[in-house]
XYZ file of N, CA, C and O in Angstrom:
548
model
N 24.044 14.378 7.418
C 22.797 14.542 6.757
C 22.206 13.207 7.228
O 20.793 12.927 7.275
N 22.596 12.154 7.047
C 21.831 10.790 7.659
C 21.562 10.904 9.243
O 20.162 10.268 9.040
N 22.245 11.346 9.995
C 21.589 11.414 11.209
C 20.352 12.337 11.346
O 19.508 12.100 11.922
N 20.464 13.480 10.795
C 19.301 14.573 10.618
C 17.888 13.706 10.241
O 16.810 14.001 10.503
N 18.185 13.104 8.935
C 17.545 12.539 8.282
C 16.706 11.473 9.009
O 15.268 11.759 9.000
N 17.670 10.853 9.519
C 16.770 9.712 10.247
C 16.315 10.136 11.682
O 15.055 9.926 11.953
N 16.628 11.425 12.006
C 15.980 11.561 13.381
C 14.703 12.522 13.078
O 13.593 12.227 13.777
N 14.280 13.292 11.752
C 13.451 13.807 11.444
C 12.197 12.585 11.065
O 11.130 12.590 11.528
N 12.813 11.282 10.180
C 11.892 10.064 10.618
C 11.584 9.721 11.645
O 10.166 9.621 11.755
N 12.332 9.608 12.705
C 12.102 9.043 13.629
C 10.582 9.648 14.733
O 9.790 9.377 15.177
N 11.318 10.732 14.280
C 10.091 12.387 15.247
C 8.939 11.728 14.777
O 7.598 11.946 15.556
N 8.789 11.790 13.149
C 7.558 11.704 12.720
C 6.850 10.490 12.878
O 5.581 10.570 13.132
N 7.602 9.520 13.216
C 6.781 8.161 13.285
C 6.247 8.025 14.509
O 5.220 7.712 14.584
N 7.169 8.641 15.893
C 6.405 8.512 16.772
C 5.435 9.205 17.481
O 4.881 9.124 17.566
N 5.434 10.814 16.693
C 4.478 11.510 16.841
C 3.382 11.145 16.034
O 1.849 10.880 16.794
N 3.128 10.645 14.466
C 2.145 10.541 14.182
C 1.291 8.795 14.403
O 0.404 8.795 14.605
N 1.777 7.615 14.693
C 1.955 6.356 15.362
C 1.974 5.944 16.208
O 1.695 4.971 16.961
N 3.062 6.536 16.716
C 3.349 5.888 18.356
C 4.610 4.754 18.068
O 5.242 4.261 18.935
N 5.264 5.016 16.764
C 6.121 3.566 16.316
C 7.280 4.132 16.592
O 7.684 5.151 16.222
N 8.415 3.410 16.716
C 9.836 3.505 16.628
C 10.310 3.115 15.208
O 9.523 2.430 14.211
N 11.868 4.114 14.756
C 11.674 3.599 13.759
C 12.172 1.782 13.638
O 12.417 0.805 12.844
N 12.936 1.707 14.858
C 12.743 -0.007 15.300
C 11.687 -0.883 14.660
O 11.695 -2.086 14.304
N 10.596 -0.608 15.539
C 9.242 -0.990 15.310
C 9.198 -1.164 14.095
O 8.796 -2.050 13.300
N 9.083 -0.357 13.219
C 8.728 0.177 11.774
C 9.809 -1.135 10.762
O 9.104 -1.407 9.904
N 10.624 -1.102 11.462
C 11.911 -1.333 10.470
C 11.190 -3.343 10.819
O 11.856 -4.141 9.327
N 10.930 -3.828 11.584
C 10.311 -4.948 11.846
C 8.783 -4.994 11.288
O 8.764 -6.218 10.848
N 8.120 -4.507 11.543
C 6.671 -4.398 10.947
C 6.701 -4.365 9.407
O 6.064 -5.010 9.002
N 7.374 -3.497 8.756
C 7.297 -3.590 7.264
C 8.007 -4.834 6.717
O 6.814 -5.069 5.916
N 8.969 -5.730 6.820
C 8.866 -6.891 6.265
C 7.995 -8.051 6.635
O 7.550 -8.756 5.741
N 7.437 -8.214 7.828
C 6.262 -8.835 8.413
C 5.444 -8.564 7.721
O 4.494 -9.393 7.357
N 4.514 -7.286 7.424
C 3.457 -6.935 6.910
C 3.632 -7.491 5.393
O 2.638 -7.734 4.804
N 4.651 -7.541 4.651
C 4.594 -8.045 2.938
C 4.881 -9.542 2.956
O 5.026 -10.233 2.347
N 5.327 -10.333 4.324
C 5.486 -11.770 4.502
C 4.308 -12.839 4.341
O 3.176 -12.388 4.714
N 4.311 -13.807 3.463
C 2.889 -14.641 3.645
C 2.872 -14.682 5.233
O 3.395 -15.070 5.903
N 0.962 -14.380 5.388
C 0.473 -14.860 6.547
C 1.033 -13.603 7.730
O 0.554 -14.148 8.617
N 2.076 -12.948 7.110
C 2.734 -12.219 8.443
C 3.789 -12.682 9.111
O 4.101 -12.540 10.523
N 4.369 -14.194 8.678
C 4.770 -14.597 9.409
C 6.348 -15.039 8.709
O 6.574 -15.081 7.562
N 7.323 -14.638 9.374
C 8.782 -14.793 8.885
C 9.517 -15.598 10.326
O 9.674 -15.345 11.731
N 10.735 -16.388 10.089
C 11.510 -17.283 10.912
C 12.192 -15.622 11.549
O 12.774 -15.145 10.830
N 12.849 -15.910 12.628
C 13.084 -15.067 13.458
C 14.621 -14.592 12.359
O 15.369 -13.284 12.110
N 15.522 -15.759 11.936
C 16.896 -15.296 11.516
C 16.771 -14.837 10.366
O 17.425 -14.056 9.560
N 15.774 -14.779 9.537
C 15.230 -14.402 8.329
C 14.950 -12.565 8.295
O 15.148 -11.817 7.729
N 13.999 -12.670 9.492
C 13.819 -11.552 9.694
C 15.311 -10.434 9.866
O 15.368 -9.342 9.957
N 15.752 -10.943 10.924
C 17.825 -10.287 11.067
C 18.226 -9.880 9.858
O 18.564 -9.038 9.965
N 18.004 -10.615 9.253
C 18.718 -11.086 7.867
C 18.266 -9.708 7.279
O 18.652 -8.471 6.283
N 16.979 -9.543 7.200
C 16.176 -8.582 6.237
C 16.617 -7.316 6.916
O 16.734 -6.463 5.902
N 16.871 -7.224 8.210
C 16.902 -5.915 8.428
C 18.523 -5.351 9.054
O 18.710 -4.408 9.405
N 19.404 -6.731 9.077
C 20.507 -6.377 9.046
C 20.952 -6.414 10.125
O 21.724 -5.199 10.863
N 20.194 -6.809 11.389
C 20.449 -6.814 13.009
C 21.255 -8.132 13.576
O 20.818 -9.421 12.923
N 22.023 -7.682 14.324
C 22.409 -8.867 15.264
C 21.052 -9.574 16.089
O 20.171 -9.076 16.429
N 21.565 -10.992 16.455
C 20.798 -12.057 16.881
C 20.119 -11.137 18.077
O 18.984 -10.925 19.031
N 21.011 -10.397 19.065
C 20.333 -10.079 20.382
C 19.878 -9.048 20.473
O 18.732 -8.562 20.737
N 19.896 -7.957 19.254
C 18.991 -6.724 18.942
C 17.638 -6.968 18.568
O 16.831 -6.696 19.012
N 17.756 -8.053 17.529
C 16.701 -8.591 17.154
C 15.442 -8.982 18.180
O 14.517 -8.655 18.651
N 16.067 -9.635 19.238
C 15.418 -10.714 19.878
C 14.593 -9.515 21.138
O 13.916 -9.767 21.798
N 15.609 -8.737 21.618
C 15.451 -7.708 22.611
C 14.216 -6.659 21.687
O 13.002 -6.483 22.898
N 14.487 -6.377 20.829
C 13.499 -5.529 19.989
C 11.672 -6.096 19.917
O 11.015 -5.788 20.141
N 12.136 -7.772 19.257
C 10.914 -8.084 19.504
C 9.953 -8.532 20.919
O 9.098 -8.136 21.022
N 11.037 -8.782 21.781
C 10.626 -8.714 23.392
C 9.763 -7.261 23.542
O 8.466 -7.576 23.879
N 10.267 -6.380 23.138
C 9.700 -5.036 23.307
C 8.480 -4.855 22.720
O 7.069 -4.110 23.047
N 8.138 -5.458 21.281
C 6.834 -5.624 20.269
C 5.713 -6.238 20.941
O 4.937 -6.174 21.067
N 6.249 -7.451 21.771
C 5.455 -8.230 22.032
C 4.780 -7.879 23.151
O 3.316 -8.303 23.502
N 5.219 -7.327 24.107
C 4.311 -6.691 25.365
C 3.488 -5.467 24.837
O 2.639 -5.527 25.297
N 3.733 -4.740 23.745
C 3.117 -4.113 22.968
C 2.092 -4.598 22.306
O 0.963 -3.983 21.429
N 1.866 -6.108 22.116
C 1.119 -6.534 21.197
C 1.075 -6.353 19.747
O 0.110 -6.931 19.374
N 2.189 -6.226 19.423
C 2.290 -5.593 17.615
C 2.430 -6.957 16.768
O 2.559 -7.179 15.915
N 3.949 -8.084 17.645
C 4.133 -9.516 17.075
C 3.738 -10.000 18.214
O 3.643 -10.008 19.461
N 4.443 -11.677 17.760
C 3.988 -12.576 18.339
C 4.962 -13.638 17.969
O 5.259 -13.833 16.894
N 5.698 -14.144 19.175
C 6.459 -15.569 18.998
C 6.114 -16.891 18.661
O 5.071 -16.708 19.639
N 6.712 -17.616 17.707
C 5.826 -19.265 18.018
C 7.111 -19.996 17.610
O 8.600 -19.503 17.127
N 7.210 -21.054 17.902
C 8.119 -22.150 17.874
C 7.841 -22.257 16.180
O 6.951 -22.321 15.585
N 9.124 -22.574 15.906
C 8.978 -22.953 14.509
C 9.004 -24.536 14.068
O 9.825 -25.401 15.164
N 8.248 -25.492 13.349
C 7.999 -26.517 13.046
C 9.032 -27.185 12.495
O 9.472 -28.504 12.624
N 9.514 -26.550 11.712
C 11.024 -27.606 11.007
C 12.081 -27.480 11.689
O 13.122 -28.232 11.418
N 12.056 -26.515 12.717
C 13.408 -26.514 13.431
C 13.179 -26.213 15.048
O 12.925 -24.716 15.068
N 13.166 -27.046 15.943
C 13.225 -26.642 17.421
C 13.911 -25.425 18.096
O 13.698 -24.973 18.768
N 14.816 -25.262 17.515
C 15.896 -24.325 17.980
C 15.246 -22.918 17.090
O 15.695 -21.977 17.958
N 15.110 -22.638 16.040
C 14.083 -21.623 15.677
C 12.827 -21.039 16.159
O 12.300 -22.032 16.578
N 12.846 -19.635 15.960
C 11.094 -19.368 16.509
C 11.103 -18.316 15.202
O 11.782 -17.796 14.054
N 9.727 -18.360 15.003
C 9.268 -17.680 14.327
C 8.661 -16.575 14.726
O 7.981 -16.436 16.021
N 8.254 -15.174 14.141
C 7.723 -14.106 14.316
C 6.571 -13.667 13.381
O 6.452 -13.875 12.399
N 5.028 -13.532 14.450
C 3.894 -13.577 13.562
C 3.187 -11.906 13.938
O 3.770 -11.221 15.288
N 3.133 -11.092 13.075
C 2.795 -10.091 13.179
C 0.903 -10.407 13.518
O 0.478 -11.013 12.979
N 0.708 -9.562 14.745
C -0.522 -9.747 15.299
C -1.371 -8.809 14.519
O -0.799 -7.923 13.614
N -2.551 -8.550 14.975
C -3.500 -7.604 13.958
C -3.045 -5.938 14.381
O -3.751 -5.151 13.555
N -3.096 -6.248 15.372
C -2.730 -4.665 16.269
C -1.494 -4.357 15.492
O -1.176 -3.115 14.950
N -0.354 -5.303 15.208
C 0.933 -4.674 14.785
C 0.524 -4.384 12.952
O 0.950 -3.249 12.482
N -0.108 -5.576 12.181
C -0.681 -4.679 10.776
C -1.568 -3.715 11.093
O -0.965 -2.824 10.092
N -2.621 -3.672 11.744
C -3.079 -2.076 12.011
C -2.039 -0.985 11.935
O -2.456 0.157 11.571
N -1.031 -1.136 13.029
C -0.111 -0.339 13.340
C 0.843 0.117 11.883
O 0.922 1.130 11.656
N 1.426 -0.909 11.394
C 2.034 -0.348 10.300
C 1.268 0.099 9.080
O 1.622 0.976 8.072
N -0.078 -0.373 9.017
C -0.937 0.190 7.904
C -1.502 1.488 8.028
O -1.596 2.106 7.043
N -1.509 2.094 9.157
C -1.884 3.340 9.587
C -0.750 4.246 9.858
O -0.546 5.534 8.802
N 0.820 3.681 9.865
C 1.943 4.538 9.872
C 2.514 4.452 8.632
O 3.382 6.099 8.245
N 2.305 3.516 7.668
C 3.355 3.704 6.621
C 2.833 4.492 5.324
O 3.806 5.169 5.057
N 1.481 5.418 5.350
C 1.254 6.504 4.422
C 1.866 7.645 4.567
O 2.604 8.180 3.830
N 1.968 8.013 6.035
C 2.564 9.260 6.516
C 3.655 9.101 6.647
O 4.689 10.351 5.933
N 4.258 7.836 6.887
C 5.854 7.799 7.063
C 6.633 7.884 4.974
O 7.280 8.651 5.613
N 5.649 7.190 4.802
C 6.218 7.196 3.342
C 6.485 8.966 2.602
O 7.566 9.779 1.721
N 5.098 9.400 2.783
C 5.260 10.827 2.470
C 6.011 11.743 3.136
O 6.914 12.410 2.605
N 6.515 11.324 4.356
C 7.361 11.827 5.120
C 9.169 12.069 4.507
O 9.891 12.812 3.697
N 8.977 10.655 4.352
C 10.338 10.082 3.427
C 10.837 11.158 1.843
O 11.521 11.213 1.901
N 9.676 10.771 1.288
C 9.288 11.334 -0.063
C 9.596 12.994 0.303
O 10.637 13.546 -0.985
N 8.987 13.726 1.145
C 9.218 15.064 1.279
C 10.421 15.655 1.674
O 11.085 17.113 1.310
N 11.170 14.637 2.691
C 12.317 15.315 2.508
C 13.483 15.014 2.162
O 14.425 15.087 1.670
N 13.444 13.601 1.309
C 14.436 13.065 0.345
C 14.364 13.081 -0.826
O 15.539 13.226 -1.540
N 12.982 13.390 -1.657
C 13.218 13.476 -3.071
C 12.496 14.647 -3.316
O 13.194 15.154 -4.630
N 11.654 15.190 -2.860
C 11.017 16.544 -3.116
C 11.997 17.540 -3.527
O 11.682 18.352 -4.307
N 13.023 17.865 -2.763
C 14.399 18.848 -2.755
C 14.903 18.395 -4.398
O 15.579 19.558 -4.719
N 14.526 17.907 -5.022
C 15.332 17.256 -5.888
C 14.372 16.963 -7.402
O 13.481 16.655 -7.382
N 14.687 17.505 -8.560
C 14.399 17.197 -9.968
C 14.121 16.090 -10.097
O 14.994 14.827 -9.244
N 13.493 15.218 -11.311
C 13.553 13.977 -11.513
C 15.112 13.836 -12.015
O 15.555 12.402 -11.571
N 15.562 14.238 -12.788
C 16.702 14.054 -13.338
C 18.144 14.052 -11.699
O 18.637 13.412 -12.291
N 17.703 14.767 -11.061
C 18.456 14.597 -9.975
C 18.768 13.800 -9.317
O 19.491 12.527 -8.768
N 17.422 12.932 -8.855
C 17.334 12.111 -8.309
C 17.829 10.559 -9.063
O 18.574 9.646 -8.512
N 17.637 10.467 -10.541
C 18.361 9.675 -11.236
C 20.137 9.504 -11.341
O 20.805 8.362 -11.140
N 20.685 10.482 -11.122
C 21.539 11.091 -10.919
C 22.183 10.451 -9.861
O 23.353 9.842 -9.136
N 21.485 10.734 -8.431
C 21.853 10.757 -7.042
C 21.959 9.015 -7.322
O 22.868 8.350 -6.588
N 21.219 8.158 -7.568
C 20.641 6.964 -7.726
C 22.090 6.229 -8.603
O 22.422 5.592 -8.283
N 22.715 7.158 -9.583
C 23.450 6.774 -10.434
C 24.619 6.436 -9.440
O 25.634 5.785 -9.116
N 25.097 8.048 -9.015
C 26.268 7.901 -7.305
C 26.113 7.128 -6.587
O 27.337 6.244 -6.475
N 25.062 6.754 -6.300
C 24.576 5.395 -5.071
C 24.856 4.262 -5.608
O 25.839 3.714 -4.950
N 24.884 3.939 -6.520
C 25.128 2.353 -7.659
C 26.597 2.590 -7.474
O 27.364 1.403 -7.539
N 27.134 3.647 -7.866
C 28.916 3.855 -7.860
C 29.412 3.115 -6.707
O 30.408 2.640 -6.389
N 29.095 3.825 -5.536
C 29.232 3.805 -4.161
C 29.157 2.215 -3.764
O 30.084 1.708 -2.975
N 27.864 1.728 -3.763
C 27.557 0.640 -3.419
C 28.612 -0.670 -4.429
O 28.762 -1.466 -3.578
N 28.844 -0.146 -5.760
C 29.655 -1.006 -6.661
C 31.097 -1.149 -5.848
O 31.558 -2.129 -5.708
N 31.413 0.027 -5.375
C 33.010 -0.029 -4.536
C 33.197 -0.443 -2.825
O 34.074 -1.465 -2.810
N 31.942 -0.649 -2.602
C 31.379 -0.885 -1.155
C 31.716 -2.506 -1.543
O 32.594 -3.336 -0.752
N 30.750 -3.395 -2.369
C 31.103 -4.489 -2.650
C 32.655 -5.286 -3.054
O 32.522 -6.153 -2.671
N 33.162 -4.399 -3.955
C 34.515 -4.392 -4.160
C 35.399 -4.758 -3.236
O 36.403 -5.692 -3.138
N 35.103 -3.955 -1.719
C 36.025 -3.924 -0.829
C 35.781 -4.760 0.184
O 36.182 -5.377 1.286
N 34.518 -5.434 0.128
C 33.701 -6.065 1.177
C 34.276 -7.428 0.640
O 33.922 -8.170 0.081
N 34.363 -8.375 2.074
C 34.975 -9.584 1.660
C 33.726 -10.249 3.027
O 33.482 -10.022 4.062
N 33.028 -10.954 2.036
C 32.319 -12.177 2.539
C 32.675 -13.133 3.337
O 33.227 -13.992 2.998
N 32.568 -13.321 4.751
C 33.054 -13.913 5.730
C 32.597 -15.638 5.272
O 32.936 -16.779 5.783
N 31.013 -15.735 4.525
C 30.497 -16.719 4.476
C 31.429 -17.406 3.265
O 31.291 -18.744 3.267
């Protein structure tokens, strides 16, 4: 189900906006950040991606004018990622249709009570996962 849901969302994003789910995953937190700016490290943590994957995706998005890399004033080793005007337009145009697709595919088939129950089930699963996950930090 997870794979099929992801494929359906990916198809909708590409068809309606030309964005991949990876593009959307990075544009969303950038669009919510003050001034559309985040440290690359923070952005990677937000989407739970490895540094290499993040760097490659940012490079692809830079070529399309969606984001821009900047040096970090506080840490010369770090970099910042800024949402460009093109990137902001892209996420603002894509978000309403993408949200509607997620709602239609994932929530509309259920009653409000079933959605609440499903949330409770997922909370239990996450509690179990948290109990078994060892934090390396």
